Structures are given as C-alpha cells and as structure tokens.
Amino acid sequence: MTIEELKKRNGIYFENIQEGFNQYESTVITRDATQAYHNFFNMWVARGRKDIYVDFYYFVIPNEAREKIDSILSKEEKNYLAQLKKEKGQIIFPIEEMLLNIVTKLNEKEMLFSTIYVTGEVPSTWWGNYEKQYVVFQNQKQGRNDKTIIL
C-alpha cells in the first residue's frame, strides 16, 4: 500500500511527529507488547479484520540492522517475514496477526518502531515510541469532529 492509498482510506498520515502534534489532538498511552497486541487485535476484529495498517520498515533498512532484529525473532516470525508479499520499497502493510505480533514486540524492545494506522470513519494513528509508549493522534485540531476512539 502507498501513502496515497492510505490517505484515500481516511488514514491520518504525516511525515514527522511534530507535524502530528501541530495538526491533531494527541495523547500518550503506555502498552507493553502483549497489551498493545490485544489493543490493536481487538480494534482490527471490531472492524471486520480490515482498516488497520502498519508502517514496517524492516524490508528497507540496512542488512546489519535487519540481522539485529532477526536475533530476537522466532523462527516462525522470520519465516513469516520471508514469505510476506510485498512490493519493492513497500513500507505500509495491512495488519495480520503475525505481523501485529512482530510489530508490537519490536516496538516494546525499541528495535524498530512502527506506526499503526486505523482508517475509516474514526481514524487514528498510533506512533510507536520509546518506553513502551504510543502517541495516539486523532481528530484534527481545527474542524474537529466529536467522534473519538476507544482507548
């Protein structure tokens, strides 16, 4: 998926976190890998197992960094990544259970941060950050609607 396709699905996308702070309401939520996994999994299931995407830079980072990440992944996780269908240079993927497990694990370990994009009627963006935190962006500061996500 491209950034333009994400935006067409009503995804909240911005180039840098400061842009997000300037344009959207934000809050910081702390979640370990298990809590984050269940949080996003439940959101995904509630949306019919669609409308949630992740930016996952694993395939575009240098080999040395990828090898470091591989050192904490299980054999099953590495096999999954090896078989994941992707376009050259692709960084945005629809969530699947295994990918969600990998992403939340790597966010918790501060090995590779990913951003989760919840699209649709009530969009939000969950920016993976240090100390098991996610900065959650929703509702534009100007022209804000009254809908919020359940955290």
mmCIF file of C-alpha atoms in Angstrom:
data_model
loop_
_atom_site.group_PDB
_atom_site.id
_atom_site.type_symbol
_atom_site.label_atom_id
_atom_site.label_comp_id
_atom_site.label_asym_id
_atom_site.label_seq_id
_atom_site.Cartn_x
_atom_site.Cartn_y
_atom_site.Cartn_z
ATOM 1 C CA MET A 1 0.000 0.000 0.000
ATOM 2 C CA THR A 2 1.177 3.504 -0.749
ATOM 3 C CA ILE A 3 0.815 6.611 1.385
ATOM 4 C CA GLU A 4 -1.720 7.970 -1.101
ATOM 5 C CA GLU A 5 -3.806 4.793 -0.824
ATOM 6 C CA LEU A 6 -3.695 5.087 2.977
ATOM 7 C CA LYS A 7 -4.915 8.690 2.779
ATOM 8 C CA LYS A 8 -7.752 7.651 0.422
ATOM 9 C CA ARG A 9 -8.905 5.255 3.148
ATOM 10 C CA ASN A 10 -9.092 8.221 5.552
ATOM 11 C CA GLY A 11 -5.809 7.382 7.271
ATOM 12 C CA ILE A 12 -4.075 10.061 9.314
ATOM 13 C CA TYR A 13 -0.599 10.368 7.830
ATOM 14 C CA PHE A 14 2.135 12.934 8.435
ATOM 15 C CA GLU A 15 5.865 12.988 7.704
ATOM 16 C CA ASN A 16 7.125 13.786 11.207
ATOM 17 C CA ILE A 17 5.763 13.656 14.714
ATOM 18 C CA GLN A 18 5.869 17.435 15.197
ATOM 19 C CA GLU A 19 3.504 17.806 12.253
ATOM 20 C CA GLY A 20 1.162 15.386 14.038
ATOM 21 C CA PHE A 21 1.293 17.397 17.264
ATOM 22 C CA ASN A 22 0.549 20.595 15.341
ATOM 23 C CA GLN A 23 -2.420 19.236 13.406
ATOM 24 C CA TYR A 24 -4.116 16.633 15.627
ATOM 25 C CA GLU A 25 -5.272 16.019 19.163
ATOM 26 C CA SER A 26 -2.829 13.650 20.826
ATOM 27 C CA THR A 27 -2.390 11.565 23.923
ATOM 28 C CA VAL A 28 0.290 9.152 25.103
ATOM 29 C CA ILE A 29 -0.665 5.597 26.001
ATOM 30 C CA THR A 30 1.715 3.078 27.571
ATOM 31 C CA ARG A 31 1.367 -0.526 26.413
ATOM 32 C CA ASP A 32 3.733 -3.460 26.674
ATOM 33 C CA ALA A 33 3.823 -5.819 23.705
ATOM 34 C CA THR A 34 1.007 -8.034 24.991
ATOM 35 C CA GLN A 35 -1.267 -5.118 25.848
ATOM 36 C CA ALA A 36 -0.558 -3.397 22.539
ATOM 37 C CA TYR A 37 -1.169 -6.612 20.604
ATOM 38 C CA HIS A 38 -4.560 -7.149 22.261
ATOM 39 C CA ASN A 39 -5.487 -3.478 21.869
ATOM 40 C CA PHE A 40 -4.836 -3.474 18.116
ATOM 41 C CA PHE A 41 -6.125 -7.007 17.579
ATOM 42 C CA ASN A 42 -9.468 -6.129 19.184
ATOM 43 C CA MET A 43 -9.712 -2.944 17.098
ATOM 44 C CA TRP A 44 -8.953 -4.982 13.961
ATOM 45 C CA VAL A 45 -11.554 -7.654 14.757
ATOM 46 C CA ALA A 46 -14.167 -4.969 15.553
ATOM 47 C CA ARG A 47 -13.544 -3.557 12.048
ATOM 48 C CA GLY A 48 -14.068 -6.909 10.335
ATOM 49 C CA ARG A 49 -10.317 -7.667 10.172
ATOM 50 C CA LYS A 50 -9.656 -4.713 7.915
ATOM 51 C CA ASP A 51 -8.941 -0.978 8.063
ATOM 52 C CA ILE A 52 -5.767 -1.227 10.169
ATOM 53 C CA TYR A 53 -2.331 -0.843 8.617
ATOM 54 C CA VAL A 54 1.230 -0.601 9.832
ATOM 55 C CA ASP A 55 4.345 1.053 8.522
ATOM 56 C CA PHE A 56 7.038 -1.581 8.782
ATOM 57 C CA TYR A 57 10.491 -0.554 7.608
ATOM 58 C CA TYR A 58 12.123 -3.966 8.087
ATOM 59 C CA PHE A 59 12.488 -4.569 4.349
ATOM 60 C CA VAL A 60 14.133 -1.210 3.573
ATOM 61 C CA ILE A 61 16.653 -0.941 6.433
ATOM 62 C CA PRO A 62 20.306 -1.963 6.045
ATOM 63 C CA ASN A 63 21.118 -5.677 6.366
ATOM 64 C CA GLU A 64 23.100 -5.096 9.555
ATOM 65 C CA ALA A 65 20.064 -3.586 11.297
ATOM 66 C CA ARG A 66 17.829 -6.350 9.949
ATOM 67 C CA GLU A 67 20.187 -9.014 11.347
ATOM 68 C CA LYS A 68 19.981 -7.383 14.787
ATOM 69 C CA ILE A 69 16.179 -7.513 14.604
ATOM 70 C CA ASP A 70 16.268 -11.125 13.411
ATOM 71 C CA SER A 71 18.211 -12.041 16.548
ATOM 72 C CA ILE A 72 15.086 -11.532 18.692
ATOM 73 C CA LEU A 73 12.548 -13.013 16.278
ATOM 74 C CA SER A 74 11.425 -16.620 16.447
ATOM 75 C CA LYS A 75 11.963 -18.976 13.525
ATOM 76 C CA GLU A 76 8.225 -18.780 12.789
ATOM 77 C CA GLU A 77 8.343 -14.955 12.722
ATOM 78 C CA LYS A 78 11.364 -14.932 10.395
ATOM 79 C CA ASN A 79 9.657 -17.424 8.075
ATOM 80 C CA TYR A 80 6.538 -15.263 8.034
ATOM 81 C CA LEU A 81 8.557 -12.181 7.059
ATOM 82 C CA ALA A 82 10.393 -14.121 4.357
ATOM 83 C CA GLN A 83 7.044 -15.099 2.815
ATOM 84 C CA LEU A 84 5.236 -11.776 3.296
ATOM 85 C CA LYS A 85 4.001 -10.473 -0.048
ATOM 86 C CA LYS A 86 5.464 -7.053 -0.701
ATOM 87 C CA GLU A 87 6.280 -4.656 -3.484
ATOM 88 C CA LYS A 88 9.794 -3.270 -3.786
ATOM 89 C CA GLY A 89 10.172 -0.418 -1.298
ATOM 90 C CA GLN A 90 6.782 -1.090 0.306
ATOM 91 C CA ILE A 91 6.536 0.008 3.947
ATOM 92 C CA ILE A 92 2.767 0.065 4.638
ATOM 93 C CA PHE A 93 1.065 -3.293 5.152
ATOM 94 C CA PRO A 94 -2.401 -4.427 6.215
ATOM 95 C CA ILE A 95 -2.336 -5.883 9.697
ATOM 96 C CA GLU A 96 -2.301 -9.647 10.078
ATOM 97 C CA GLU A 97 -1.967 -11.480 13.388
ATOM 98 C CA MET A 98 1.678 -12.464 12.934
ATOM 99 C CA LEU A 99 2.732 -9.049 11.652
ATOM 100 C CA LEU A 100 0.946 -7.396 14.567
ATOM 101 C CA ASN A 101 2.770 -9.697 16.980
ATOM 102 C CA ILE A 102 6.137 -8.826 15.406
ATOM 103 C CA VAL A 103 5.465 -5.087 15.326
ATOM 104 C CA THR A 104 4.342 -4.841 18.944
ATOM 105 C CA LYS A 105 7.313 -6.935 20.067
ATOM 106 C CA LEU A 106 9.792 -4.742 18.176
ATOM 107 C CA ASN A 107 8.157 -1.537 19.459
ATOM 108 C CA GLU A 108 8.440 -2.784 23.048
ATOM 109 C CA LYS A 109 12.084 -3.777 22.600
ATOM 110 C CA GLU A 110 12.827 -0.424 20.876
ATOM 111 C CA MET A 111 14.368 -2.357 17.980
ATOM 112 C CA LEU A 112 12.180 -0.996 15.174
ATOM 113 C CA PHE A 113 9.365 1.454 15.740
ATOM 114 C CA SER A 114 6.231 1.184 13.665
ATOM 115 C CA THR A 115 3.153 3.327 13.323
ATOM 116 C CA ILE A 116 -0.313 1.803 13.331
ATOM 117 C CA TYR A 117 -2.927 3.472 11.116
ATOM 118 C CA VAL A 118 -6.600 2.950 11.911
ATOM 119 C CA THR A 119 -8.609 4.078 8.897
ATOM 120 C CA GLY A 120 -12.275 4.527 8.189
ATOM 121 C CA GLU A 121 -14.926 6.650 9.852
ATOM 122 C CA VAL A 122 -12.984 7.292 13.084
ATOM 123 C CA PRO A 123 -9.306 7.292 12.108
ATOM 124 C CA SER A 124 -6.355 7.371 14.466
ATOM 125 C CA THR A 125 -2.615 6.989 14.180
ATOM 126 C CA TRP A 126 -0.572 5.243 16.874
ATOM 127 C CA TRP A 127 3.069 6.318 16.666
ATOM 128 C CA GLY A 128 5.328 3.711 18.337
ATOM 129 C CA ASN A 129 7.745 5.406 20.710
ATOM 130 C CA TYR A 130 10.277 4.782 23.468
ATOM 131 C CA GLU A 131 9.444 3.340 26.903
ATOM 132 C CA LYS A 132 6.549 1.234 25.558
ATOM 133 C CA GLN A 133 4.597 4.345 24.645
ATOM 134 C CA TYR A 134 2.338 5.060 21.721
ATOM 135 C CA VAL A 135 1.468 8.627 20.813
ATOM 136 C CA VAL A 136 -2.127 8.487 19.602
ATOM 137 C CA PHE A 137 -3.284 11.109 17.106
ATOM 138 C CA GLN A 138 -6.942 11.639 16.277
ATOM 139 C CA ASN A 139 -9.372 14.430 15.432
ATOM 140 C CA GLN A 140 -7.921 17.410 13.647
ATOM 141 C CA LYS A 141 -7.418 20.400 15.925
ATOM 142 C CA GLN A 142 -9.438 22.608 13.588
ATOM 143 C CA GLY A 143 -12.728 21.303 12.281
ATOM 144 C CA ARG A 144 -12.683 18.604 14.937
ATOM 145 C CA ASN A 145 -15.482 16.079 14.875
ATOM 146 C CA ASP A 146 -16.974 14.697 18.071
ATOM 147 C CA LYS A 147 -16.047 11.091 17.407
ATOM 148 C CA THR A 148 -13.183 9.619 19.369
ATOM 149 C CA ILE A 149 -11.631 6.209 19.537
ATOM 150 C CA ILE A 150 -11.918 3.906 22.499
ATOM 151 C CA LEU A 151 -8.521 3.588 24.151
#
